[in-house]
PDB file of C-alpha atoms in Angstrom:
ATOM      1  CA  MET A  89      67.671 114.450-173.175  1.00 53.00           C
ATOM      2  CA  SER A  90      65.663 111.916-175.169  1.00 54.00           C
ATOM      3  CA  GLY A  91      66.425 111.117-178.778  1.00 54.00           C
ATOM      4  CA  PHE A  92      63.250 112.867-179.944  1.00 56.00           C
ATOM      5  CA  ASN A  93      64.078 116.050-178.008  1.00 63.00           C
ATOM      6  CA  ARG A  94      67.624 116.053-179.423  1.00 60.00           C
ATOM      7  CA  LEU A  95      66.170 115.666-182.907  1.00 60.00           C
ATOM      8  CA  ILE A  96      63.820 118.629-182.370  1.00 69.00           C
ATOM      9  CA  LYS A  97      66.610 120.766-180.864  1.00 64.00           C
ATOM     10  CA  ASN A  98      69.020 120.032-183.700  1.00 59.00           C
ATOM     11  CA  ALA A  99      66.326 120.534-186.347  1.00 63.00           C
ATOM     12  CA  ILE A 100      65.453 123.957-184.905  1.00 68.00           C
ATOM     13  CA  SER A 101      69.165 124.830-184.728  1.00 62.00           C
ATOM     14  CA  ASN A 102      69.616 123.871-188.386  1.00 60.00           C
ATOM     15  CA  VAL A 103      66.637 126.037-189.366  1.00 63.00           C
ATOM     16  CA  ILE A 104      68.111 128.970-187.407  1.00 63.00           C
ATOM     17  CA  ASN A 105      71.488 128.406-189.058  1.00 62.00           C
ATOM     18  CA  GLY A 106      69.963 128.279-192.531  1.00 59.00           C
ATOM     19  CA  PHE A 107      67.721 131.286-191.918  1.00 60.00           C
ATOM     20  CA  SER A 108      70.609 133.370-190.599  1.00 61.00           C
ATOM     21  CA  ASN A 109      72.437 132.907-193.906  1.00 63.00           C
ATOM     22  CA  VAL A 110      69.350 134.066-195.806  1.00 66.00           C
ATOM     23  CA  ILE A 111      69.159 137.276-193.756  1.00 65.00           C
ATOM     24  CA  LEU A 112      71.868 138.916-195.840  1.00 67.00           C
ATOM     25  CA  GLY A 113      69.892 138.378-199.021  1.00 68.00           C
ATOM     26  CA  ILE A 114      66.286 138.828-197.948  1.00 76.00           C
ATOM     27  CA  ILE A 115      66.639 141.701-195.482  1.00 77.00           C
ATOM     28  CA  LEU A 116      69.815 143.486-196.543  1.00 80.00           C
ATOM     29  CA  SER A 117      69.453 143.484-200.330  1.00 80.00           C
ATOM     30  CA  PRO A 118      66.287 145.654-200.490  1.00 82.00           C
ATOM     31  CA  LEU A 119      67.963 148.143-198.149  1.00 82.00           C
ATOM     32  CA  LEU A 120      71.200 148.278-200.108  1.00 85.00           C
ATOM     33  CA  ILE A 121      69.551 148.697-203.482  1.00 85.00           C
ATOM     34  CA  LYS A 122      68.104 151.995-202.206  1.00 85.00           C
ATOM     35  CA  ILE A 123      71.556 153.246-201.141  1.00 87.00           C
ATOM     36  CA  LEU A 124      73.971 151.837-203.718  1.00 86.00           C
ATOM     37  CA  SER A 125      74.026 152.499-207.417  1.00 85.00           C
ATOM     38  CA  ILE A 126      72.956 149.629-209.672  1.00 85.00           C
ATOM     39  CA  ASN A 127      76.596 149.114-210.641  1.00 86.00           C
ATOM     40  CA  ASP A 128      77.800 148.996-207.013  1.00 86.00           C
ATOM     41  CA  PHE A 129      74.957 146.708-205.981  1.00 86.00           C
ATOM     42  CA  ALA A 130      75.868 144.309-208.813  1.00 86.00           C
ATOM     43  CA  ILE A 131      79.516 144.236-207.672  1.00 88.00           C
ATOM     44  CA  TRP A 132      78.497 143.588-204.052  1.00 87.00           C
ATOM     45  CA  SER A 133      76.159 140.759-205.124  1.00 85.00           C
ATOM     46  CA  LEU A 134      78.896 139.244-207.297  1.00 86.00           C
ATOM     47  CA  ALA A 135      81.360 139.284-204.388  1.00 87.00           C
ATOM     48  CA  LEU A 136      78.826 137.575-202.083  1.00 84.00           C
ATOM     49  CA  GLN A 137      77.990 134.890-204.643  1.00 84.00           C
ATOM     50  CA  VAL A 138      81.622 134.038-205.384  1.00 85.00           C
ATOM     51  CA  GLY A 139      82.412 134.051-201.663  1.00 82.00           C
ATOM     52  CA  ALA A 140      79.496 131.707-200.989  1.00 79.00           C
ATOM     53  CA  PHE A 141      80.922 129.345-203.611  1.00 80.00           C
ATOM     54  CA  PHE A 142      84.180 129.140-201.640  1.00 79.00           C
ATOM     55  CA  SER A 143      82.240 128.394-198.451  1.00 76.00           C
ATOM     56  CA  LEU A 144      80.802 125.230-200.042  1.00 74.00           C
ATOM     57  CA  ILE A 145      84.239 123.669-199.662  1.00 74.00           C
ATOM     58  CA  GLY A 146      83.983 124.129-195.901  1.00 69.00           C
ATOM     59  CA  PHE A 147      80.500 122.625-195.788  1.00 69.00           C
ATOM     60  CA  THR A 148      81.714 119.312-197.226  1.00 71.00           C
ATOM     61  CA  GLY A 149      84.551 119.214-194.688  1.00 71.00           C
ATOM     62  CA  GLN A 150      82.123 120.011-191.879  1.00 73.00           C
ATOM     63  CA  LEU A 151      79.902 117.050-192.782  1.00 73.00           C
ATOM     64  CA  SER A 152      82.879 114.680-192.907  1.00 77.00           C
ATOM     65  CA  VAL A 153      84.174 115.807-189.505  1.00 78.00           C
ATOM     66  CA  ALA A 154      80.671 115.516-188.025  1.00 74.00           C
ATOM     67  CA  ARG A 155      80.324 111.933-189.235  1.00 78.00           C
ATOM     68  CA  TYR A 156      83.659 110.726-187.859  1.00 77.00           C
ATOM     69  CA  VAL A 157      83.278 112.627-184.594  1.00 80.00           C
ATOM     70  CA  THR A 158      79.911 110.911-184.072  1.00 79.00           C
ATOM     71  CA  LEU A 159      81.508 107.514-184.682  1.00 82.00           C
ATOM     72  CA  ALA A 160      84.411 108.274-182.322  1.00 80.00           C
ATOM     73  CA  LYS A 161      82.023 109.521-179.629  1.00 80.00           C
ATOM     74  CA  ALA A 162      79.942 106.370-179.955  1.00 80.00           C
ATOM     75  CA  GLN A 163      83.121 104.370-179.276  1.00 83.00           C
ATOM     76  CA  GLN A 164      84.038 106.771-176.434  1.00 82.00           C
ATOM     77  CA  ASN A 165      87.376 107.387-178.130  1.00 80.00           C
ATOM     78  CA  GLU A 166      88.350 110.966-177.235  1.00 83.00           C
ATOM     79  CA  LEU A 167      91.785 110.565-178.839  1.00 85.00           C
ATOM     80  CA  GLN A 168      90.096 109.755-182.133  1.00 85.00           C
ATOM     81  CA  VAL A 169      87.852 112.817-181.759  1.00 81.00           C
ATOM     82  CA  ARG A 170      90.933 115.051-181.486  1.00 85.00           C
ATOM     83  CA  ARG A 171      92.542 113.301-184.446  1.00 86.00           C
ATOM     84  CA  VAL A 172      89.437 113.865-186.569  1.00 83.00           C
ATOM     85  CA  ILE A 173      89.330 117.565-185.656  1.00 83.00           C
ATOM     86  CA  ASN A 174      93.050 117.985-186.370  1.00 84.00           C
ATOM     87  CA  PHE A 175      92.766 116.172-189.692  1.00 86.00           C
ATOM     88  CA  GLY A 176      89.724 118.284-190.576  1.00 83.00           C
ATOM     89  CA  LEU A 177      91.719 121.386-189.704  1.00 86.00           C
ATOM     90  CA  ILE A 178      94.572 120.338-191.998  1.00 87.00           C
ATOM     91  CA  ILE A 179      92.122 119.749-194.857  1.00 85.00           C
ATOM     92  CA  SER A 180      90.498 123.126-194.130  1.00 85.00           C
ATOM     93  CA  LEU A 181      93.861 124.898-194.252  1.00 88.00           C
ATOM     94  CA  LEU A 182      94.619 123.228-197.583  1.00 88.00           C
ATOM     95  CA  GLY A 183      91.227 124.447-198.789  1.00 86.00           C
ATOM     96  CA  VAL A 184      92.143 127.968-197.662  1.00 88.00           C
ATOM     97  CA  LEU A 185      95.472 127.760-199.517  1.00 92.00           C
ATOM     98  CA  VAL A 186      93.870 126.592-202.777  1.00 90.00           C
ATOM     99  CA  SER A 187      91.014 129.095-202.470  1.00 89.00           C
ATOM    100  CA  VAL A 188      93.346 132.037-201.788  1.00 92.00           C
ATOM    101  CA  THR A 189      95.406 131.032-204.841  1.00 93.00           C
ATOM    102  CA  VAL A 190      92.274 131.045-207.014  1.00 91.00           C
ATOM    103  CA  LEU A 191      91.155 134.311-205.418  1.00 92.00           C
ATOM    104  CA  CYS A 192      94.506 136.011-206.117  1.00 94.00           C
ATOM    105  CA  PHE A 193      94.352 134.880-209.752  1.00 95.00           C
ATOM    106  CA  SER A 194      90.808 136.262-209.994  1.00 92.00           C
ATOM    107  CA  TYR A 195      91.872 139.519-208.360  1.00 93.00           C
ATOM    108  CA  TYR A 196      94.752 140.158-210.759  1.00 92.00           C
ATOM    109  CA  ASN A 197      92.619 139.231-213.766  1.00 93.00           C
ATOM    110  CA  PHE A 198      89.367 140.690-212.454  1.00 91.00           C
ATOM    111  CA  TYR A 199      88.437 142.865-215.410  1.00 89.00           C
ATOM    112  CA  GLU A 200      89.265 140.111-217.904  1.00 90.00           C
ATOM    113  CA  ILE A 201      87.187 137.496-216.043  1.00 88.00           C
ATOM    114  CA  PHE A 202      84.270 139.844-215.322  1.00 87.00           C
ATOM    115  CA  ASN A 203      84.486 141.864-218.510  1.00 84.00           C
ATOM    116  CA  ALA A 204      81.033 143.424-218.070  1.00 82.00           C
ATOM    117  CA  ILE A 205      82.540 145.515-215.253  1.00 83.00           C
ATOM    118  CA  LYS A 206      84.570 148.438-216.563  1.00 82.00           C
ATOM    119  CA  GLN A 207      87.666 149.634-214.716  1.00 80.00           C
ATOM    120  CA  ASP A 208      86.858 153.307-215.292  1.00 78.00           C
ATOM    121  CA  ASP A 209      83.397 152.885-213.735  1.00 75.00           C
ATOM    122  CA  SER A 210      84.456 150.659-210.826  1.00 78.00           C
ATOM    123  CA  PRO A 211      88.154 151.010-209.928  1.00 83.00           C
ATOM    124  CA  PHE A 212      87.470 149.651-206.413  1.00 87.00           C
ATOM    125  CA  ALA A 213      85.661 146.499-207.591  1.00 89.00           C
ATOM    126  CA  PRO A 214      88.640 144.075-207.439  1.00 92.00           C
ATOM    127  CA  VAL A 215      89.514 145.112-203.861  1.00 93.00           C
ATOM    128  CA  VAL A 216      85.906 144.761-202.657  1.00 92.00           C
ATOM    129  CA  PHE A 217      85.666 141.409-204.435  1.00 91.00           C
ATOM    130  CA  PHE A 218      88.911 140.236-202.807  1.00 94.00           C
ATOM    131  CA  ILE A 219      88.011 141.295-199.248  1.00 93.00           C
ATOM    132  CA  VAL A 220      84.480 139.860-199.283  1.00 91.00           C
ATOM    133  CA  SER A 221      85.598 136.579-200.840  1.00 91.00           C
ATOM    134  CA  LEU A 222      88.493 136.340-198.378  1.00 92.00           C
ATOM    135  CA  SER A 223      86.070 136.626-195.458  1.00 90.00           C
ATOM    136  CA  PHE A 224      84.242 133.530-196.725  1.00 87.00           C
ATOM    137  CA  ILE A 225      87.508 131.670-197.341  1.00 89.00           C
ATOM    138  CA  LEU A 226      88.745 132.290-193.798  1.00 88.00           C
ATOM    139  CA  GLY A 227      85.514 130.669-192.623  1.00 85.00           C
ATOM    140  CA  LEU A 228      86.819 127.364-193.997  1.00 84.00           C
ATOM    141  CA  ILE A 229      89.070 127.139-190.940  1.00 83.00           C
ATOM    142  CA  THR A 230      86.058 126.904-188.631  1.00 82.00           C
ATOM    143  CA  SER A 231      84.401 124.124-190.644  1.00 79.00           C
ATOM    144  CA  SER A 232      86.246 121.499-188.600  1.00 78.00           C
ATOM    145  CA  TYR A 233      84.909 122.981-185.352  1.00 78.00           C
ATOM    146  CA  ASN A 234      81.391 123.336-186.729  1.00 77.00           C
ATOM    147  CA  GLY A 235      81.633 119.680-187.721  1.00 74.00           C
ATOM    148  CA  TYR A 236      82.560 118.834-184.135  1.00 75.00           C
ATOM    149  CA  PHE A 237      79.482 120.665-182.792  1.00 76.00           C
ATOM    150  CA  THR A 238      77.305 118.761-185.262  1.00 72.00           C
ATOM    151  CA  GLY A 239      78.954 115.468-184.355  1.00 70.00           C
ATOM    152  CA  VAL A 240      78.273 115.936-180.626  1.00 70.00           C
ATOM    153  CA  GLU A 241      74.734 117.219-181.344  1.00 72.00           C
ATOM    154  CA  LYS A 242      75.435 120.786-180.210  1.00 75.00           C
ATOM    155  CA  ASN A 243      74.162 122.391-183.421  1.00 72.00           C
ATOM    156  CA  GLU A 244      72.728 125.278-181.439  1.00 76.00           C
ATOM    157  CA  ILE A 245      76.206 126.696-180.731  1.00 78.00           C
ATOM    158  CA  PRO A 246      77.185 127.511-184.360  1.00 76.00           C
ATOM    159  CA  ALA A 247      73.543 128.396-185.095  1.00 76.00           C
ATOM    160  CA  TYR A 248      73.423 131.107-182.415  1.00 82.00           C
ATOM    161  CA  ILE A 249      76.868 132.424-183.354  1.00 81.00           C
ATOM    162  CA  ASN A 250      75.864 132.555-187.016  1.00 80.00           C
ATOM    163  CA  LEU A 251      72.509 134.218-186.328  1.00 80.00           C
ATOM    164  CA  THR A 252      74.012 136.842-184.016  1.00 84.00           C
ATOM    165  CA  SER A 253      76.844 137.660-186.430  1.00 84.00           C
ATOM    166  CA  ARG A 254      74.398 137.978-189.349  1.00 83.00           C
ATOM    167  CA  ILE A 255      72.165 140.383-187.416  1.00 85.00           C
ATOM    168  CA  ILE A 256      75.213 142.479-186.525  1.00 88.00           C
ATOM    169  CA  LEU A 257      76.347 142.311-190.161  1.00 86.00           C
ATOM    170  CA  VAL A 258      73.008 143.572-191.461  1.00 85.00           C
ATOM    171  CA  VAL A 259      73.112 146.585-189.126  1.00 88.00           C
ATOM    172  CA  TRP A 260      76.748 147.536-189.760  1.00 90.00           C
ATOM    173  CA  ILE A 261      76.708 146.863-193.515  1.00 88.00           C
ATOM    174  CA  TYR A 262      73.624 149.064-193.813  1.00 88.00           C
ATOM    175  CA  LEU A 263      75.286 151.838-191.815  1.00 89.00           C
ATOM    176  CA  SER A 264      78.578 151.603-193.707  1.00 89.00           C
ATOM    177  CA  ALA A 265      76.881 151.475-197.126  1.00 85.00           C
ATOM    178  CA  ARG A 266      76.417 155.239-196.949  1.00 85.00           C
ATOM    179  CA  ASN A 267      80.194 155.609-196.717  1.00 87.00           C
ATOM    180  CA  SER A 268      81.715 153.398-199.415  1.00 85.00           C
ATOM    181  CA  MET A 269      81.834 149.877-200.809  1.00 86.00           C
ATOM    182  CA  LEU A 270      85.336 149.468-199.421  1.00 89.00           C
ATOM    183  CA  THR A 271      84.081 150.274-195.916  1.00 90.00           C
ATOM    184  CA  MET A 272      81.286 147.731-196.358  1.00 90.00           C
ATOM    185  CA  ALA A 273      83.782 145.061-197.381  1.00 90.00           C
ATOM    186  CA  CYS A 274      86.079 145.779-194.414  1.00 92.00           C
ATOM    187  CA  VAL A 275      83.147 145.663-191.977  1.00 92.00           C
ATOM    188  CA  PHE A 276      82.043 142.368-193.531  1.00 90.00           C
ATOM    189  CA  LEU A 277      85.527 140.893-193.084  1.00 91.00           C
ATOM    190  CA  LEU A 278      86.014 142.080-189.489  1.00 93.00           C
ATOM    191  CA  ILE A 279      82.629 140.870-188.211  1.00 90.00           C
ATOM    192  CA  ASN A 280      83.085 137.489-189.881  1.00 88.00           C
ATOM    193  CA  ILE A 281      86.573 137.100-188.396  1.00 90.00           C
ATOM    194  CA  PHE A 282      85.161 137.911-184.960  1.00 89.00           C
ATOM    195  CA  SER A 283      82.478 135.209-185.363  1.00 85.00           C
ATOM    196  CA  TYR A 284      85.157 132.705-186.460  1.00 85.00           C
ATOM    197  CA  ILE A 285      87.179 133.464-183.331  1.00 86.00           C
ATOM    198  CA  ILE A 286      84.114 132.908-181.136  1.00 85.00           C
ATOM    199  CA  THR A 287      83.444 129.579-182.874  1.00 78.00           C
ATOM    200  CA  TYR A 288      87.044 128.539-182.195  1.00 76.00           C
TER     201      TYR A 288
END
């Protein structure tokens, strides 16, 4: 494949990857706001936004792994490629540890940190917040592997996995929203874990 064709392929893959992350907001939010109460919708949005903040940690690790994998591939040093992935994995696991610590602190102090949410109105809010945020945090583990795909110019692999998982998420979150917020959060966690396993 020529350099120009690789550029086009990777650019399209990056657009697909970016668009798939927007699906949850653009397509799902108008559907959920018709099902959930304003209070529940606000809690769900809060959980997604905080979870997305945790995922930024993984994005920086992914870019670093991609850069060093590209350099190692250019030198045809497969041992160095494995070392980069392993080092990226160690950093990712440290990120998970720190993030889970922050998440646990936030969970136990939820109503003090987010004092606009009242415990009597939303007794399930801390659990939903914890589960949704945890699903993003667990995604940090795959950042090293996503970095590898970027480094070897196989961006389409994580893009297709991400797009497929987001489409499945939209369908199942919409269906489970009629049940409870806790069900929504559990569905969100399980589908994300499944997509992480496929990436691995």
